[in-house]
Amino acid sequence: MVSVFLRRLLATAGVALLAAAPALAQQQYINILTGGTSGVYYPMGVALSQNYAKAIPNAKTSVQATKASAENLNLLQAGRGELAFSLGDSLSDAWKGDEEAGFKAPLKKLRGVAGIYPNYIQIVASADSGIKTLADLKGKRISVGAPKSGTELNARAIFKAAGMTYKDFAKVEYLPFGESVELMKNRQLDATLQSAGLGVSSLRDLATSVRIVVVPVPAEVVAKVGDAAYQSGVIPARTYEGQAVDVPTAYVQNFLVTHEGVPADTVYKMTKAIFDNTDQLMAAHAAAKAIKKDTAIKGMPVPLHPGAEKYYREAGLIK
């Protein structure tokens, strides 16, 4: 009797599993690769995951905090994520396989989704340090971001263009935004370079705790970087407490990237959801104000994913 009962039970379970198979097959996992929790990528990634959970049937979304651009792109290439944030120069380096930038071989599985907002290279010093210019940073203690992160690659490029290397500093720390700020509050660092959207929470926090100086990066220094990804921009006055004037600096565009293995229909819905829900992204961070459909494919360093391309064709941006 027991064996007959078990056979019937197993048969019933088998039918149930077969019936569930189509639903399981349709479930789409969307892991969003971001950056440190005190930056802009992470809160914006959380907002995107919430949008996707509503906009894409059977989507199971998750958000992963990472060391940002280089790590994100290597994870995408390995199929360990479906969407990632990246700086434009890092994305270009990944496509070419620039080992110095953290890519041992060209990452040819990467596909573009959208250009989103610019990262401003923000060099902030404590007022007590006496730092007012790039030259004043020599002999000082500075944090340049996590190793091989987009921020750290930006730091190398800007300091090289200004005729400086890390050897010119008394101390160089490779730390995420939040940790850099804590060391500055404790007077263990004189300055931090953070590549992020304007009004990044880490620097807002710093400016409310100590008097700060936002260090200018002149247009002539930006031009000497010699990379079209670097453009001259301005950090508007009052972006941070105690910042009374506009400050010139460099900016680099951020991109959302996927890989060729993600289904076209999923990427189409992901792309559409970005532009259908920009108000929710702006609620997550003010940097999202710069997300515009009309400029989303401008300067894309890698080929567009077919799903994203379909969306832009429908929007009349590709003929």
Short mmCIF file of C-alpha atoms in Angstrom, two decimals:
data_model
loop_
_atom_site.label_atom_id
_atom_site.label_comp_id
_atom_site.label_asym_id
_atom_site.label_seq_id
_atom_site.Cartn_x
_atom_site.Cartn_y
_atom_site.Cartn_z
CA MET A 1 0.00 0.00 0.00
CA VAL A 2 2.80 2.40 0.90
CA SER A 3 4.63 1.86 -2.37
CA VAL A 4 1.42 2.45 -4.37
CA PHE A 5 0.72 5.59 -2.35
CA LEU A 6 4.27 6.87 -2.93
CA ARG A 7 4.04 6.18 -6.66
CA ARG A 8 0.80 8.16 -6.85
CA LEU A 9 2.30 10.99 -4.78
CA LEU A 10 5.38 11.20 -6.99
CA ALA A 11 3.24 11.09 -10.12
CA THR A 12 1.10 13.95 -8.79
CA ALA A 13 4.21 15.95 -7.87
CA GLY A 14 5.64 15.38 -11.34
CA VAL A 15 2.48 16.73 -12.97
CA ALA A 16 2.61 19.77 -10.67
CA LEU A 17 6.23 20.44 -11.57
CA LEU A 18 5.50 20.16 -15.28
CA ALA A 19 2.62 22.59 -14.89
CA ALA A 20 4.87 25.03 -13.05
CA ALA A 21 7.72 24.74 -15.54
CA PRO A 22 6.51 27.43 -17.99
CA ALA A 23 6.07 29.94 -15.16
CA LEU A 24 9.54 29.12 -13.79
CA ALA A 25 11.07 29.41 -17.24
CA GLN A 26 9.55 32.85 -17.70
CA GLN A 27 10.94 34.25 -14.44
CA GLN A 28 13.63 36.80 -15.22
CA TYR A 29 16.31 37.54 -12.67
CA ILE A 30 17.56 41.13 -12.80
CA ASN A 31 20.57 41.75 -10.57
CA ILE A 32 21.58 45.42 -10.66
CA LEU A 33 25.27 46.13 -10.02
CA THR A 34 25.78 49.53 -8.43
CA GLY A 35 28.55 50.95 -6.20
CA GLY A 36 29.12 51.87 -2.58
CA THR A 37 26.00 52.56 -0.52
CA SER A 38 27.07 56.17 0.13
CA GLY A 39 27.33 57.04 -3.57
CA VAL A 40 24.69 57.75 -6.25
CA TYR A 41 24.66 54.38 -8.06
CA TYR A 42 23.24 52.46 -5.11
CA PRO A 43 20.10 54.51 -4.31
CA MET A 44 19.38 54.87 -8.01
CA GLY A 45 19.81 51.10 -8.44
CA VAL A 46 17.31 50.50 -5.64
CA ALA A 47 14.80 52.79 -7.39
CA LEU A 48 15.36 50.97 -10.69
CA SER A 49 14.83 47.58 -9.07
CA GLN A 50 11.53 48.77 -7.63
CA ASN A 51 10.45 50.05 -11.05
CA TYR A 52 11.41 46.78 -12.74
CA ALA A 53 9.56 44.69 -10.16
CA LYS A 54 6.37 46.53 -11.19
CA ALA A 55 7.00 46.96 -14.92
CA ILE A 56 8.33 43.52 -15.86
CA PRO A 57 6.06 40.50 -15.17
CA ASN A 58 7.82 37.63 -13.36
CA ALA A 59 10.91 39.78 -12.72
CA LYS A 60 12.86 38.95 -9.58
CA THR A 61 15.05 41.97 -8.89
CA SER A 62 18.03 42.48 -6.59
CA VAL A 63 20.58 45.22 -5.98
CA GLN A 64 24.25 44.52 -5.33
CA ALA A 65 26.65 47.03 -3.72
CA THR A 66 30.06 46.82 -5.44
CA LYS A 67 33.31 48.71 -5.98
CA ALA A 68 31.54 50.29 -8.98
CA SER A 69 32.57 50.58 -12.66
CA ALA A 70 35.43 48.12 -13.26
CA GLU A 71 34.06 45.43 -10.95
CA ASN A 72 30.56 45.87 -12.41
CA LEU A 73 31.73 45.42 -15.99
CA ASN A 74 33.81 42.34 -15.17
CA LEU A 75 30.80 40.83 -13.36
CA LEU A 76 28.56 41.54 -16.37
CA GLN A 77 31.04 39.88 -18.72
CA ALA A 78 30.93 36.81 -16.44
CA GLY A 79 27.11 36.79 -16.53
CA ARG A 80 26.83 37.66 -12.83
CA GLY A 81 24.44 40.56 -13.30
CA GLU A 82 21.91 41.86 -15.80
CA LEU A 83 22.37 45.62 -15.47
CA ALA A 84 25.27 47.73 -14.25
CA PHE A 85 26.24 51.33 -13.70
CA SER A 86 29.55 52.47 -15.21
CA LEU A 87 31.50 55.59 -16.00
CA GLY A 88 32.02 56.21 -19.71
CA ASP A 89 35.81 56.08 -19.62
CA SER A 90 35.76 52.76 -17.72
CA LEU A 91 33.28 51.35 -20.24
CA SER A 92 35.50 52.38 -23.13
CA ASP A 93 38.55 50.83 -21.38
CA ALA A 94 36.59 47.60 -20.79
CA TRP A 95 35.63 47.29 -24.46
CA LYS A 96 39.28 47.79 -25.48
CA GLY A 97 40.65 45.55 -22.71
CA ASP A 98 42.86 48.09 -20.92
CA GLU A 99 44.69 46.05 -18.27
CA GLU A 100 45.86 49.15 -16.39
CA ALA A 101 42.19 50.08 -15.90
CA GLY A 102 41.36 46.61 -14.53
CA PHE A 103 40.41 44.65 -17.67
CA LYS A 104 42.66 41.72 -18.57
CA ALA A 105 40.98 41.22 -21.96
CA PRO A 106 38.38 43.07 -24.08
CA LEU A 107 34.89 42.62 -22.61
CA LYS A 108 33.04 42.00 -25.85
CA LYS A 109 29.81 40.68 -24.28
CA LEU A 110 28.92 44.15 -22.97
CA ARG A 111 25.96 45.95 -24.56
CA GLY A 112 24.70 49.48 -23.97
CA VAL A 113 21.33 50.40 -22.47
CA ALA A 114 21.38 54.16 -21.77
CA GLY A 115 23.49 57.18 -20.96
CA ILE A 116 22.07 58.58 -17.74
CA TYR A 117 23.78 61.46 -15.91
CA PRO A 118 27.24 63.01 -15.63
CA ASN A 119 29.67 62.22 -12.83
CA TYR A 120 31.40 65.37 -11.66
CA ILE A 121 34.96 64.97 -10.41
CA GLN A 122 34.66 66.68 -7.04
CA ILE A 123 37.83 67.40 -5.08
CA VAL A 124 36.91 68.59 -1.61
CA ALA A 125 39.41 69.68 1.05
CA SER A 126 38.94 70.72 4.65
CA ALA A 127 39.25 74.50 5.02
CA ASP A 128 41.82 73.98 7.81
CA SER A 129 44.18 72.20 5.38
CA GLY A 130 44.90 75.42 3.48
CA ILE A 131 44.22 73.68 0.14
CA LYS A 132 42.71 75.97 -2.50
CA THR A 133 44.22 74.74 -5.79
CA LEU A 134 45.36 71.45 -7.34
CA ALA A 135 48.99 72.45 -6.68
CA ASP A 136 48.19 72.88 -2.98
CA LEU A 137 47.38 69.15 -2.77
CA LYS A 138 51.09 68.28 -2.97
CA GLY A 139 52.35 66.95 0.35
CA LYS A 140 48.80 66.45 1.65
CA ARG A 141 46.78 63.36 2.63
CA ILE A 142 44.08 62.37 0.13
CA SER A 143 41.62 59.59 -0.65
CA VAL A 144 41.11 58.70 -4.31
CA GLY A 145 38.33 56.08 -4.18
CA ALA A 146 38.34 52.29 -4.15
CA PRO A 147 41.21 50.72 -6.17
CA LYS A 148 40.46 50.54 -9.93
CA SER A 149 37.04 52.13 -9.36
CA GLY A 150 35.81 54.73 -11.85
CA THR A 151 36.61 57.39 -9.25
CA GLU A 152 40.19 56.19 -8.85
CA LEU A 153 40.74 56.07 -12.61
CA ASN A 154 39.38 59.63 -12.82
CA ALA A 155 41.81 60.66 -10.07
CA ARG A 156 44.78 59.26 -11.98
CA ALA A 157 43.71 61.02 -15.18
CA ILE A 158 43.13 64.42 -13.57
CA PHE A 159 46.31 64.42 -11.50
CA LYS A 160 48.38 63.30 -14.51
CA ALA A 161 46.89 66.13 -16.59
CA ALA A 162 47.83 68.54 -13.77
CA GLY A 163 51.43 67.25 -13.85
CA MET A 164 51.14 65.23 -10.63
CA THR A 165 51.35 61.60 -9.53
CA TYR A 166 50.36 59.84 -6.31
CA LYS A 167 53.99 60.18 -5.19
CA ASP A 168 53.38 63.92 -4.79
CA PHE A 169 51.03 63.29 -1.85
CA ALA A 170 52.03 62.63 1.75
CA LYS A 171 49.49 59.80 1.93
CA VAL A 172 47.06 58.17 -0.51
CA GLU A 173 44.05 56.19 0.74
CA TYR A 174 41.97 53.96 -1.57
CA LEU A 175 38.59 54.18 0.15
CA PRO A 176 34.89 54.38 -0.71
CA PHE A 177 33.12 57.73 -0.29
CA GLY A 178 31.69 57.19 3.18
CA GLU A 179 34.94 55.99 4.72
CA SER A 180 36.87 58.88 3.13
CA VAL A 181 34.48 61.37 4.71
CA GLU A 182 34.80 59.76 8.15
CA LEU A 183 38.60 60.09 8.00
CA MET A 184 38.26 63.74 6.98
CA LYS A 185 35.90 64.41 9.90
CA ASN A 186 38.53 62.87 12.20
CA ARG A 187 41.27 65.03 10.59
CA GLN A 188 43.11 61.95 9.32
CA LEU A 189 42.80 63.15 5.71
CA ASP A 190 43.09 66.61 4.12
CA ALA A 191 41.10 65.99 0.93
CA THR A 192 38.95 63.51 -0.95
CA LEU A 193 38.31 63.10 -4.66
CA GLN A 194 34.84 61.73 -5.40
CA SER A 195 33.45 61.14 -8.87
CA ALA A 196 29.67 61.28 -8.50
CA GLY A 197 26.49 63.15 -9.29
CA LEU A 198 26.16 66.65 -7.88
CA GLY A 199 24.94 66.74 -4.30
CA VAL A 200 26.27 63.26 -3.45
CA SER A 201 25.24 62.39 0.12
CA SER A 202 28.78 61.70 1.35
CA LEU A 203 29.98 65.23 0.52
CA ARG A 204 26.76 66.81 1.81
CA ASP A 205 27.43 64.99 5.08
CA LEU A 206 31.04 66.21 5.15
CA ALA A 207 30.05 69.84 4.48
CA THR A 208 27.69 69.86 7.46
CA SER A 209 30.43 68.53 9.76
CA VAL A 210 33.54 70.53 8.78
CA ARG A 211 34.23 73.68 6.75
CA ILE A 212 35.13 72.66 3.21
CA VAL A 213 36.78 74.03 0.08
CA VAL A 214 35.79 72.66 -3.34
CA VAL A 215 39.03 72.64 -5.36
CA PRO A 216 38.78 73.89 -8.97
CA VAL A 217 39.87 71.74 -11.93
CA PRO A 218 40.54 74.35 -14.65
CA ALA A 219 39.40 73.78 -18.25
CA GLU A 220 43.02 73.66 -19.46
CA VAL A 221 43.71 70.71 -17.14
CA VAL A 222 40.59 68.89 -18.41
CA ALA A 223 41.78 69.41 -22.01
CA LYS A 224 45.17 67.87 -21.15
CA VAL A 225 43.50 64.57 -20.10
CA GLY A 226 43.26 63.87 -23.84
CA ASP A 227 40.12 61.72 -23.60
CA ALA A 228 36.81 62.83 -25.11
CA ALA A 229 35.00 61.23 -22.16
CA TYR A 230 36.28 64.10 -20.00
CA GLN A 231 34.41 67.37 -20.46
CA SER A 232 34.59 70.71 -18.66
CA GLY A 233 31.70 71.46 -16.31
CA VAL A 234 30.73 73.49 -13.25
CA ILE A 235 29.73 72.58 -9.70
CA PRO A 236 27.12 75.31 -9.05
CA ALA A 237 27.40 77.53 -5.99
CA ARG A 238 25.59 76.20 -2.91
CA THR A 239 25.71 72.58 -4.11
CA TYR A 240 27.31 71.98 -0.71
CA GLU A 241 27.06 73.95 2.53
CA GLY A 242 29.77 76.60 2.65
CA GLN A 243 30.37 76.54 -1.14
CA ALA A 244 29.67 80.18 -2.06
CA VAL A 245 30.78 80.24 -5.73
CA ASP A 246 30.60 78.17 -8.91
CA VAL A 247 33.62 75.85 -9.18
CA PRO A 248 34.98 74.59 -12.54
CA THR A 249 35.74 70.88 -12.83
CA ALA A 250 35.55 67.89 -15.18
CA TYR A 251 32.67 65.51 -15.72
CA VAL A 252 32.30 62.06 -17.30
CA GLN A 253 28.99 60.58 -18.46
CA ASN A 254 27.54 57.54 -16.66
CA PHE A 255 25.96 54.65 -18.53
CA LEU A 256 23.69 51.72 -17.79
CA VAL A 257 25.08 48.55 -19.36
CA THR A 258 23.91 44.97 -19.84
CA HIS A 259 25.34 41.92 -21.63
CA GLU A 260 24.43 40.04 -24.80
CA GLY A 261 22.92 37.09 -22.90
CA VAL A 262 19.99 39.05 -21.45
CA PRO A 263 16.81 38.53 -23.56
CA ALA A 264 15.91 41.39 -25.91
CA ASP A 265 12.35 41.62 -24.56
CA THR A 266 13.68 42.04 -21.01
CA VAL A 267 16.15 44.76 -22.01
CA TYR A 268 13.42 46.53 -23.99
CA LYS A 269 11.20 46.63 -20.88
CA MET A 270 14.14 47.66 -18.69
CA THR A 271 14.98 50.55 -21.03
CA LYS A 272 11.37 51.68 -21.31
CA ALA A 273 10.94 51.59 -17.52
CA ILE A 274 13.91 53.96 -17.07
CA PHE A 275 12.28 56.74 -19.08
CA ASP A 276 8.71 56.02 -17.95
CA ASN A 277 9.70 56.46 -14.30
CA THR A 278 12.27 59.26 -14.17
CA ASP A 279 10.26 60.96 -11.39
CA GLN A 280 10.91 57.97 -9.11
CA LEU A 281 14.61 58.02 -9.99
CA MET A 282 14.75 61.75 -9.18
CA ALA A 283 13.14 61.00 -5.82
CA ALA A 284 16.02 58.58 -5.17
CA HIS A 285 18.68 61.13 -6.15
CA ALA A 286 18.72 64.61 -7.71
CA ALA A 287 21.36 63.49 -10.24
CA ALA A 288 18.54 61.71 -12.12
CA LYS A 289 17.28 65.11 -13.30
CA ALA A 290 19.88 64.78 -16.06
CA ILE A 291 18.36 61.56 -17.48
CA LYS A 292 16.97 62.50 -20.90
CA LYS A 293 15.75 60.17 -23.62
CA ASP A 294 17.12 62.50 -26.33
CA THR A 295 20.73 62.16 -25.11
CA ALA A 296 20.61 58.53 -23.93
CA ILE A 297 22.62 57.05 -26.81
CA LYS A 298 25.03 59.96 -27.30
CA GLY A 299 28.64 58.85 -26.95
CA MET A 300 27.78 55.23 -26.10
CA PRO A 301 31.20 53.43 -26.06
CA VAL A 302 29.79 49.92 -26.74
CA PRO A 303 27.15 48.53 -29.14
CA LEU A 304 23.53 48.94 -28.07
CA HIS A 305 21.69 45.83 -26.91
CA PRO A 306 19.00 44.90 -29.50
CA GLY A 307 16.31 45.34 -26.83
CA ALA A 308 17.46 48.89 -26.08
CA GLU A 309 17.81 49.59 -29.81
CA LYS A 310 14.15 48.57 -30.32
CA TYR A 311 13.06 51.09 -27.69
CA TYR A 312 15.06 53.94 -29.24
CA ARG A 313 13.74 53.11 -32.72
CA GLU A 314 10.19 53.30 -31.41
CA ALA A 315 11.06 56.62 -29.75
CA GLY A 316 12.32 57.95 -33.10
CA LEU A 317 15.92 58.35 -31.91
CA ILE A 318 17.28 55.74 -34.33
CA LYS A 319 16.08 55.56 -37.95
#
